[in-house]
Short mmCIF file of C-alpha atoms and ligand atoms in Angstrom, two decimals:
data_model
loop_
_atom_site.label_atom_id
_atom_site.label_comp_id
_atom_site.label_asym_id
_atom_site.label_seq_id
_atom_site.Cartn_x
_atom_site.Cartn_y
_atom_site.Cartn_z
CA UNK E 77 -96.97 -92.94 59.56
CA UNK E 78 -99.22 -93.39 62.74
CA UNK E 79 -101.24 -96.28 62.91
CA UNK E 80 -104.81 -94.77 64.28
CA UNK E 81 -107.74 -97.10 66.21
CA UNK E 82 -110.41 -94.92 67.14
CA UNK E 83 -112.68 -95.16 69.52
CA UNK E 84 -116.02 -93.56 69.80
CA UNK E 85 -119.88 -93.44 71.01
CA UNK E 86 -121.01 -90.46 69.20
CA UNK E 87 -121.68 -88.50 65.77
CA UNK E 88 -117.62 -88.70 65.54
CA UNK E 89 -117.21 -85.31 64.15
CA UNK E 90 -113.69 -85.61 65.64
CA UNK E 91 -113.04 -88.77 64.04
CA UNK E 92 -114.27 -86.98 60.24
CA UNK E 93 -111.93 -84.06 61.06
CA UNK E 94 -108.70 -86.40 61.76
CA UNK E 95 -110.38 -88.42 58.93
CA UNK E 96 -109.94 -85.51 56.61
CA UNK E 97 -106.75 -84.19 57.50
CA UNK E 98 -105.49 -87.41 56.39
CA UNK E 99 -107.24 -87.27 53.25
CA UNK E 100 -106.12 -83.90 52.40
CA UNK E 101 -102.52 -85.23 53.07
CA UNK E 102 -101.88 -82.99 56.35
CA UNK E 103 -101.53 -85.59 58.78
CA UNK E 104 -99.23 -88.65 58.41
CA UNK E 105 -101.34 -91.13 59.10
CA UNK E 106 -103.99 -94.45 58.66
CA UNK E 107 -107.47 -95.22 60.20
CA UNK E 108 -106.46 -98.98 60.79
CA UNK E 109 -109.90 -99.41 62.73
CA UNK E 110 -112.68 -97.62 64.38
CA UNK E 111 -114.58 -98.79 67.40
CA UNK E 112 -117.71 -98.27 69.11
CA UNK E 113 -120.03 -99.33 72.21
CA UNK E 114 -123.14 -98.06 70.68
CA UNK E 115 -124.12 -100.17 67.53
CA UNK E 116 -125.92 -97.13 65.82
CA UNK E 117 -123.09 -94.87 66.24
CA UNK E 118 -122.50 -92.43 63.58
CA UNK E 119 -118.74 -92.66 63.84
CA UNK E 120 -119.30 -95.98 62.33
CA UNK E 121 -121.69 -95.05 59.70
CA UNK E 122 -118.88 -92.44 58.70
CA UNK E 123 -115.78 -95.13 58.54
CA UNK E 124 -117.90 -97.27 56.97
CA UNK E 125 -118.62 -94.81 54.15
CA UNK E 126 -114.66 -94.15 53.85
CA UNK E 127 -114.80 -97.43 53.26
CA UNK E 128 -112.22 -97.98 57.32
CA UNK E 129 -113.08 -101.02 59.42
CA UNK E 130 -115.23 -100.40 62.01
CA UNK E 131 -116.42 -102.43 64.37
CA UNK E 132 -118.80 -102.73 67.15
CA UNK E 133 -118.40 -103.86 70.77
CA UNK E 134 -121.08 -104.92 72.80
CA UNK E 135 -120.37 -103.08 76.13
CA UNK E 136 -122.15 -105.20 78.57
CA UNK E 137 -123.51 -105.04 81.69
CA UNK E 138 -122.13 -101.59 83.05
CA UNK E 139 -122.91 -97.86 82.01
CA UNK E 140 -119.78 -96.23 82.63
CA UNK E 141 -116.97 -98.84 81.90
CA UNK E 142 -116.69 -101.99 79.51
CA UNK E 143 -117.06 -105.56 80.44
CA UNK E 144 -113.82 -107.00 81.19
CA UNK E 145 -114.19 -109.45 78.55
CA UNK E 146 -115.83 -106.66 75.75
CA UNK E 147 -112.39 -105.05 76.67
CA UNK E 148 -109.86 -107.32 75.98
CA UNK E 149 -112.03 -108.04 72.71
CA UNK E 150 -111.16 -103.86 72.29
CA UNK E 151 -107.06 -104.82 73.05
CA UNK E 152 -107.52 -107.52 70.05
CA UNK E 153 -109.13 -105.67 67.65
CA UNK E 154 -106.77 -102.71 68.31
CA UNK E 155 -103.88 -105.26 68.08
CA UNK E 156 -104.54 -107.28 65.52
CA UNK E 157 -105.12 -104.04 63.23
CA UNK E 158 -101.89 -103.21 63.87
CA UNK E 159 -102.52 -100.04 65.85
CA UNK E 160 -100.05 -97.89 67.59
CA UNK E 161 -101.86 -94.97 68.51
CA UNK E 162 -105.73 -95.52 70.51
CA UNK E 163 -107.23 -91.96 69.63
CA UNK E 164 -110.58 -91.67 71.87
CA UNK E 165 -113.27 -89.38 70.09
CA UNK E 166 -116.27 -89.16 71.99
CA UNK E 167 -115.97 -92.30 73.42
CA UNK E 168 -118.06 -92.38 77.01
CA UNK E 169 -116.78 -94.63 78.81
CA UNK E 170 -113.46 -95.22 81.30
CA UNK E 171 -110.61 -96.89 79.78
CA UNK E 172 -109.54 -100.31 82.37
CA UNK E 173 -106.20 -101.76 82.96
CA UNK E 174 -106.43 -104.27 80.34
CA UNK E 175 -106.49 -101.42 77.90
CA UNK E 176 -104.64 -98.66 79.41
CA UNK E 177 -101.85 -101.33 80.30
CA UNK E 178 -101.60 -103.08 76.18
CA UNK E 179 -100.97 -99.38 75.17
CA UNK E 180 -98.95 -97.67 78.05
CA UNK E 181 -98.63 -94.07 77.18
CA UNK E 182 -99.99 -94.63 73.68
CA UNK E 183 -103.72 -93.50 74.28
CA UNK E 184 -104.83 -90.31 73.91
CA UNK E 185 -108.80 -88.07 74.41
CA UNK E 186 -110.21 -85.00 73.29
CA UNK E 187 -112.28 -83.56 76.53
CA UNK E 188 -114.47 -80.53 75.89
CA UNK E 189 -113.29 -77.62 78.59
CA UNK E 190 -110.07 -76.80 79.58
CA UNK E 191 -108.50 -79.40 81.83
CA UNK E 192 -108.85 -79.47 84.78
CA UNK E 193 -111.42 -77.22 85.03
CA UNK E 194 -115.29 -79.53 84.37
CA UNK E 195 -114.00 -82.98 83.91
CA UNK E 196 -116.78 -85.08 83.12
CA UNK E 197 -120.11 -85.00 81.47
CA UNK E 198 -121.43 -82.19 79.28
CA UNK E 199 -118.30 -79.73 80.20
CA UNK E 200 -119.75 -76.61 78.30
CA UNK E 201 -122.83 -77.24 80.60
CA UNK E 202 -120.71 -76.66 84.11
CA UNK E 203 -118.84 -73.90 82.10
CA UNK E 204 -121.56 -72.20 81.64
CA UNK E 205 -123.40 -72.85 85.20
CA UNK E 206 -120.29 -71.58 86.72
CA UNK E 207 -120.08 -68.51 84.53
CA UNK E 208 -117.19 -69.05 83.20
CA UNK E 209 -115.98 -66.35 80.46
CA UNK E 210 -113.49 -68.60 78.93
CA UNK E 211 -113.86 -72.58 77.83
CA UNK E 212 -112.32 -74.78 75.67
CA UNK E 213 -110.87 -77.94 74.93
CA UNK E 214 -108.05 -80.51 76.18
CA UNK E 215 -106.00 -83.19 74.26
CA UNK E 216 -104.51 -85.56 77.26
CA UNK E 217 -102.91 -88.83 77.51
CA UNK E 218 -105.47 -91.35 79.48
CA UNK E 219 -105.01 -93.10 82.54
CA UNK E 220 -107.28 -94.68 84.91
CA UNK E 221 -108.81 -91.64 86.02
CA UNK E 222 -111.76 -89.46 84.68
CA UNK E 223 -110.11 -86.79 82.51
CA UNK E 224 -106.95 -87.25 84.85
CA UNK E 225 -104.08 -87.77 82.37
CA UNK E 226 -101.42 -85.64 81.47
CA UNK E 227 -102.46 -82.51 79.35
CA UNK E 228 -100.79 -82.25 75.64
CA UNK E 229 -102.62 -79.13 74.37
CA UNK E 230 -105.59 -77.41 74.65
CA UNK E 231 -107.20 -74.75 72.88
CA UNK E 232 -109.32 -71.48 74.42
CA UNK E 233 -112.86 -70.91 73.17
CA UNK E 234 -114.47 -67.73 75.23
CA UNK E 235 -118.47 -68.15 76.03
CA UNK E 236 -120.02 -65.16 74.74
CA UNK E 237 -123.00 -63.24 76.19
CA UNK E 238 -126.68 -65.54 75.32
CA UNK E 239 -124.56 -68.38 74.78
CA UNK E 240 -126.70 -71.67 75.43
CA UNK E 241 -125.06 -75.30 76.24
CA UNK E 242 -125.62 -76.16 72.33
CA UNK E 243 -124.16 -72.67 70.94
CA UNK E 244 -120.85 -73.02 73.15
CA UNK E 245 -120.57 -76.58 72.75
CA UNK E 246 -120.52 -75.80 68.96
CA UNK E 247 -118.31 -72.94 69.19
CA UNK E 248 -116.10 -75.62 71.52
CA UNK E 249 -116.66 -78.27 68.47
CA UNK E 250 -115.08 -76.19 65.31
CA UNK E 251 -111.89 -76.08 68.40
CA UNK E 252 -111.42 -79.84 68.64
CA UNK E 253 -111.93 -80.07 64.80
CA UNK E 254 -108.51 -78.08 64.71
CA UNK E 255 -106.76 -79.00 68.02
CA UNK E 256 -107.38 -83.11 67.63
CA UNK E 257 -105.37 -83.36 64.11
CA UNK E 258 -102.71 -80.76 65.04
CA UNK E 259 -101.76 -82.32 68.05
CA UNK E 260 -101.98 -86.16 66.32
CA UNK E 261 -99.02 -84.23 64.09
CA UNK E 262 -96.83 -83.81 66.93
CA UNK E 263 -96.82 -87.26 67.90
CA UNK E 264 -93.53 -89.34 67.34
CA UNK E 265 -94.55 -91.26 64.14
CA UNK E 266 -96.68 -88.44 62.58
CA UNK E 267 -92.85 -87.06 61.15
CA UNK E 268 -93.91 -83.39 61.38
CA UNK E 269 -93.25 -81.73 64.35
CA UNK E 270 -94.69 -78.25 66.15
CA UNK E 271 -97.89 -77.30 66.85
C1 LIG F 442 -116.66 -83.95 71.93
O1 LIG F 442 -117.16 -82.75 72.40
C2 LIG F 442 -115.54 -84.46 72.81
O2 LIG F 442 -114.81 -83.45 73.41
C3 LIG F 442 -116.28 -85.25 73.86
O3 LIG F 442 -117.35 -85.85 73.17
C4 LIG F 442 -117.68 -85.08 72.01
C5 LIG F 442 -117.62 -85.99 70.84
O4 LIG F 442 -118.14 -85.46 69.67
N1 LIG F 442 -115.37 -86.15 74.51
P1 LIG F 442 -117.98 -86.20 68.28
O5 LIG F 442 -118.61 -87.60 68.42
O6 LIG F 442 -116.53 -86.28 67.93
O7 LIG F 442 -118.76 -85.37 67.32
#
């Protein structure tokens, strides 16, 4: 079974999709913990109600990363809940040595477009400024860079004509909802295999 921590800033609507995979018995695996930057995050509103640990992390004093020491606080929580596998959902910051080094290999993100095309903030926002006719979204192994890390899987999502950041992101959404648990099955641990 995979040990999960998750990590997240937003609404977590990837977290309740690999949530309920789980609960519907199609994914191997446990929520040991969920983790957030942003004390009114609904990601922890929703572990909390499915009764998971969650636990917030005061970021600090920088927008885009953690604090060194709000980090390694991250690296115990995740450790001492016995995690194996750091699953980011919509979590908006970059992940620092301390972190990427106490789970080499072992920490994956969801990124809304299809890697590498619009790393970054709002992807379905440059997808659609560039007119793109085809978006997506990217499961990846993190490293130090933004949306840098080696792709798993990703899944296409075409924008369609009138499309408007919030429609495509949407569309992009009920893709991640799918793509996020199936690849989470194909990890070593999961004990189902193929996508
Ligand atoms: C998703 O679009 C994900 O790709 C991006 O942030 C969003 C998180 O949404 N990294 P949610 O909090 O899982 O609903």
């Amino acid at each position: 079974m995979l040990k999960l921590g998750v990590l997240g800033s937003g609404k977590g609507s990837n977290f309740r999709a690999i949530a309920d995979a789980i609960a519907r018995g199609e994914l191997d695996a446990e929520v040991r913990i969920v983790i957030s930057d942003v004390a009114s995050a609904g990601i922890l509103e929703l572990a909390r109600a499915r009764g998971l640990r969650a636990e917030f992390v005061e970021p600090g004093r920088f927008k885009t990363k953690l604090e060194p020491e709000a980090e390694l606080r991250v690296v115990e929580l995740l450790q001492n809940a016995g995690v194996e596998w750091v699953v980011l959902a919509g979590y908006m910051r970059m992940i620092k040595p301390p972190l990427l080094a106490a789970f080499p290999r072992r920490i994956i993100n969801i990124h809304p477009s299809l890697l590498p095309a619009f790393p970054g903030l709002e992807a379905w926002r440059q997808a659609l400024a560039a007119g793109a006719r085809e978006t997506g979204c990217t499961v990846h192994y993190v490293d130090a860079g933004m949306d840098t890390g080696e792709v798993i899987a990703q899944r296409a999502v075409p924008v369609l004509p009138g499309d408007t950041p919030e429609t495509l992101h949407a569309r992009i959404q009920v893709a991640e909802h799918a793509l996020y648990p199936d690849v989470l099955r194909t990890l070593p641990g999961a004990g189902v295999t193929g996508l």
